[in-house]
PDB file of C-alpha atoms and ligand atoms in Angstrom:
ATOM      1  CA  MET A   1     -41.297 -50.015  30.189  1.00 67.00           C
ATOM      2  CA  LEU A   2     -39.262 -53.090  29.056  1.00 65.00           C
ATOM      3  CA  VAL A   3     -36.395 -50.691  28.112  1.00 68.00           C
ATOM      4  CA  ASN A   4     -36.621 -49.175  31.583  1.00 74.00           C
ATOM      5  CA  ILE A   5     -36.409 -52.458  33.139  1.00 63.00           C
ATOM      6  CA  ILE A   6     -33.398 -53.415  31.166  1.00 64.00           C
ATOM      7  CA  GLY A   7     -31.688 -50.117  31.853  1.00 70.00           C
ATOM      8  CA  LEU A   8     -32.349 -50.704  35.624  1.00 64.00           C
ATOM      9  CA  LEU A   9     -30.877 -54.197  35.450  1.00 66.00           C
ATOM     10  CA  ALA A  10     -27.849 -52.810  33.591  1.00 71.00           C
ATOM     11  CA  ILE A  11     -27.371 -50.373  36.291  1.00 60.00           C
ATOM     12  CA  VAL A  12     -27.660 -52.958  39.078  1.00 62.00           C
ATOM     13  CA  PHE A  13     -25.150 -55.081  37.162  1.00 61.00           C
ATOM     14  CA  VAL A  14     -22.668 -52.301  36.828  1.00 60.00           C
ATOM     15  CA  VAL A  15     -22.960 -51.294  40.453  1.00 58.00           C
ATOM     16  CA  PHE A  16     -22.451 -54.997  41.652  1.00 63.00           C
ATOM     17  CA  TRP A  17     -19.589 -55.480  39.244  1.00 62.00           C
ATOM     18  CA  PHE A  18     -17.706 -52.455  40.215  1.00 60.00           C
ATOM     19  CA  TRP A  19     -18.620 -52.096  43.897  1.00 59.00           C
ATOM     20  CA  PRO A  20     -16.263 -54.687  45.355  1.00 53.00           C
ATOM     21  CA  ARG A  21     -13.400 -53.694  43.351  1.00 51.00           C
ATOM     22  CA  SER A  22     -13.493 -50.011  44.050  1.00 47.00           C
ATOM     23  CA  SER A  23     -13.773 -50.715  47.842  1.00 45.00           C
ATOM     24  CA  ASN A  24     -10.837 -53.065  47.599  1.00 45.00           C
ATOM     25  CA  ALA A  25      -8.877 -50.515  45.768  1.00 45.00           C
ATOM     26  CA  ARG A  26      -8.896 -48.269  48.720  1.00 46.00           C
ATOM     27  CA  PRO A  27      -5.819 -48.478  50.677  1.00 49.00           C
ATOM     28  CA  ALA A  28      -6.320 -50.842  53.774  1.00 48.00           C
ATOM     29  CA  ALA A  29      -6.325 -48.727  56.989  1.00 53.00           C
ATOM     30  CA  LYS A  30      -3.903 -50.215  59.510  1.00 72.00           C
ATOM     31  CA  ASP A  31      -6.010 -51.049  62.503  1.00 82.00           C
ATOM     32  CA  ASN A  32      -3.308 -50.338  65.096  1.00 95.00           C
ATOM     33  CA  GLU A  33      -3.011 -46.617  63.845  1.00 96.00           C
ATOM     34  CA  GLN A  34      -4.244 -43.606  65.733  1.00 97.00           C
ATOM     35  CA  LEU A  35      -4.522 -40.010  64.560  1.00 97.00           C
ATOM     36  CA  ILE A  36      -3.704 -37.466  67.373  1.00 98.00           C
ATOM     37  CA  THR A  37      -4.350 -33.727  66.940  1.00 98.00           C
ATOM     38  CA  VAL A  38      -2.515 -31.100  68.982  1.00 97.00           C
ATOM     39  CA  ASN A  39      -4.562 -28.076  69.413  1.00 96.00           C
ATOM     40  CA  ASP A  40      -4.968 -25.475  72.195  1.00 94.00           C
ATOM     41  CA  GLY A  41      -2.872 -27.116  74.645  1.00 93.00           C
ATOM     42  CA  VAL A  42      -4.268 -30.505  74.446  1.00 95.00           C
ATOM     43  CA  TYR A  43      -3.872 -33.752  72.484  1.00 98.00           C
ATOM     44  CA  GLU A  44      -7.081 -35.205  71.115  1.00 98.00           C
ATOM     45  CA  PRO A  45      -7.785 -37.933  71.865  1.00 98.00           C
ATOM     46  CA  GLU A  46      -5.991 -37.446  75.289  1.00 98.00           C
ATOM     47  CA  GLN A  47      -6.128 -41.258  75.881  1.00 98.00           C
ATOM     48  CA  PRO A  48      -5.773 -43.211  72.729  1.00 98.00           C
ATOM     49  CA  VAL A  49      -6.249 -46.838  72.965  1.00 97.00           C
ATOM     50  CA  ARG A  50      -4.261 -49.397  70.980  1.00 97.00           C
ATOM     51  CA  LYS A  51      -3.565 -52.916  70.757  1.00 97.00           C
ATOM     52  CA  ALA A  52      -0.558 -54.679  72.590  1.00 97.00           C
ATOM     53  CA  GLY A  53       1.817 -56.947  70.855  1.00 96.00           C
ATOM     54  CA  GLU A  54       1.786 -55.027  67.494  1.00 95.00           C
ATOM     55  CA  SER A  55       3.723 -52.017  66.327  1.00 96.00           C
ATOM     56  CA  ILE A  56       1.663 -48.963  66.755  1.00 97.00           C
ATOM     57  CA  THR A  57       1.483 -46.028  64.446  1.00 97.00           C
ATOM     58  CA  LEU A  58       0.665 -42.629  65.710  1.00 97.00           C
ATOM     59  CA  THR A  59      -0.032 -39.825  63.308  1.00 98.00           C
ATOM     60  CA  PHE A  60       0.346 -36.589  64.905  1.00 98.00           C
ATOM     61  CA  LEU A  61      -1.537 -33.391  63.450  1.00 98.00           C
ATOM     62  CA  ARG A  62      -0.094 -30.465  65.063  1.00 98.00           C
ATOM     63  CA  LYS A  63      -2.344 -27.291  64.661  1.00 97.00           C
ATOM     64  CA  ASP A  64      -1.108 -25.504  67.721  1.00 95.00           C
ATOM     65  CA  ALA A  65       1.765 -23.117  66.559  1.00 95.00           C
ATOM     66  CA  SER A  66       2.976 -22.392  70.049  1.00 94.00           C
ATOM     67  CA  ALA A  67       6.492 -23.568  70.872  1.00 94.00           C
ATOM     68  CA  CYS A  68       5.132 -25.644  73.641  1.00 92.00           C
ATOM     69  CA  ALA A  69       3.590 -28.063  71.234  1.00 95.00           C
ATOM     70  CA  GLN A  70       6.875 -28.571  69.170  1.00 96.00           C
ATOM     71  CA  TRP A  71       7.916 -31.870  70.779  1.00 97.00           C
ATOM     72  CA  VAL A  72       6.149 -34.925  71.897  1.00 98.00           C
ATOM     73  CA  LEU A  73       7.964 -37.413  74.181  1.00 98.00           C
ATOM     74  CA  PHE A  74       7.179 -40.884  75.294  1.00 97.00           C
ATOM     75  CA  ASP A  75       9.636 -41.365  78.274  1.00 95.00           C
ATOM     76  CA  ASP A  76       8.707 -45.094  78.678  1.00 95.00           C
ATOM     77  CA  VAL A  77       9.609 -46.162  75.268  1.00 95.00           C
ATOM     78  CA  ASP A  78      12.327 -43.625  74.736  1.00 95.00           C
ATOM     79  CA  VAL A  79      10.679 -42.081  71.508  1.00 96.00           C
ATOM     80  CA  SER A  80      10.471 -38.340  70.844  1.00 96.00           C
ATOM     81  CA  ALA A  81       9.762 -36.285  67.872  1.00 97.00           C
ATOM     82  CA  GLU A  82       9.626 -32.675  66.502  1.00 97.00           C
ATOM     83  CA  LEU A  83       6.286 -32.135  65.197  1.00 98.00           C
ATOM     84  CA  PRO A  84       5.756 -29.944  62.050  1.00 97.00           C
ATOM     85  CA  ILE A  85       2.823 -27.599  62.047  1.00 97.00           C
ATOM     86  CA  ASN A  86      -0.310 -28.403  60.121  1.00 97.00           C
ATOM     87  CA  LYS A  87       1.372 -31.380  58.586  1.00 97.00           C
ATOM     88  CA  ALA A  88       0.613 -35.033  59.499  1.00 97.00           C
ATOM     89  CA  PHE A  89       3.636 -36.553  61.183  1.00 97.00           C
ATOM     90  CA  THR A  90       3.847 -40.357  61.618  1.00 97.00           C
ATOM     91  CA  LEU A  91       5.532 -41.882  64.649  1.00 96.00           C
ATOM     92  CA  GLN A  92       6.109 -45.488  64.770  1.00 95.00           C
ATOM     93  CA  LEU A  93       6.215 -47.184  68.040  1.00 96.00           C
ATOM     94  CA  PRO A  94       7.444 -50.824  68.787  1.00 94.00           C
ATOM     95  CA  PRO A  95       5.123 -53.633  69.908  1.00 96.00           C
ATOM     96  CA  LEU A  96       4.232 -52.788  73.516  1.00 97.00           C
ATOM     97  CA  LYS A  97       3.021 -54.662  76.622  1.00 97.00           C
ATOM     98  CA  PRO A  98      -0.400 -53.887  78.038  1.00 98.00           C
ATOM     99  CA  GLY A  99      -0.108 -50.632  80.128  1.00 98.00           C
ATOM    100  CA  ASN A 100      -0.390 -46.865  80.299  1.00 98.00           C
ATOM    101  CA  TYR A 101       2.310 -44.892  78.272  1.00 98.00           C
ATOM    102  CA  PRO A 102       2.148 -41.226  79.169  1.00 98.00           C
ATOM    103  CA  PHE A 103       3.396 -38.846  76.559  1.00 98.00           C
ATOM    104  CA  HIS A 104       3.795 -35.054  76.949  1.00 98.00           C
ATOM    105  CA  CYS A 105       5.339 -31.812  75.472  1.00 97.00           C
ATOM    106  CA  GLN A 106       8.957 -30.885  76.055  1.00 95.00           C
ATOM    107  CA  MET A 107       7.872 -28.762  79.135  1.00 94.00           C
ATOM    108  CA  ASN A 108       5.496 -31.297  80.471  1.00 95.00           C
ATOM    109  CA  MET A 109       2.417 -29.196  80.041  1.00 94.00           C
ATOM    110  CA  TYR A 110       0.545 -31.028  77.383  1.00 96.00           C
ATOM    111  CA  ARG A 111      -0.292 -34.333  78.415  1.00 97.00           C
ATOM    112  CA  GLY A 112      -1.804 -37.651  77.127  1.00 98.00           C
ATOM    113  CA  THR A 113      -1.633 -41.322  77.781  1.00 98.00           C
ATOM    114  CA  LEU A 114      -1.433 -43.996  75.398  1.00 98.00           C
ATOM    115  CA  VAL A 115      -3.496 -47.030  76.702  1.00 98.00           C
ATOM    116  CA  VAL A 116      -2.336 -50.205  75.432  1.00 98.00           C
ATOM    117  CA  LYS A 117      -4.507 -53.321  75.944  1.00 97.00           C
TER     118      LYS A 117
HETATM  119 CU1  LIG B 201       4.981 -27.511  76.542  1.00 87.33          CU
END
C-alpha cells in the first residue's frame, strides 16, 4: 500500500515536472494565421476573420486539381499566388485596415472574403 502511494506520488511529480515544459516546447501558433482549404470550387472558410493592424498569414491548402483553383488573387492588396496541389502554401499579407478584402481565382469563379476587424 505504501509503495503504491509512493509510486502514485512519483507519477504525479513526473507529470507536473514535465507538463509545462512539453507544452512550452510546442511551436507557438501565430494568432493572426488562417488555414484556407480550396476544394470542390470553394474556399473553406469562405469568410475568414483576422485582426487588423498586424501582418496576416494565410496558409492555403489546395486539394482541388482543376486549373480554376490554380491562382488566388487579392485585388485590393495587389497580392496573388500560384497554389501547389496538396501542399500547404503560405501567403503573407501586410497589416491591413479593418474592412472586407475579397479574393478569388483567376477566373473569378471561386470567391471568398477576408474580413479584417
Ligand atoms: Cu477559376
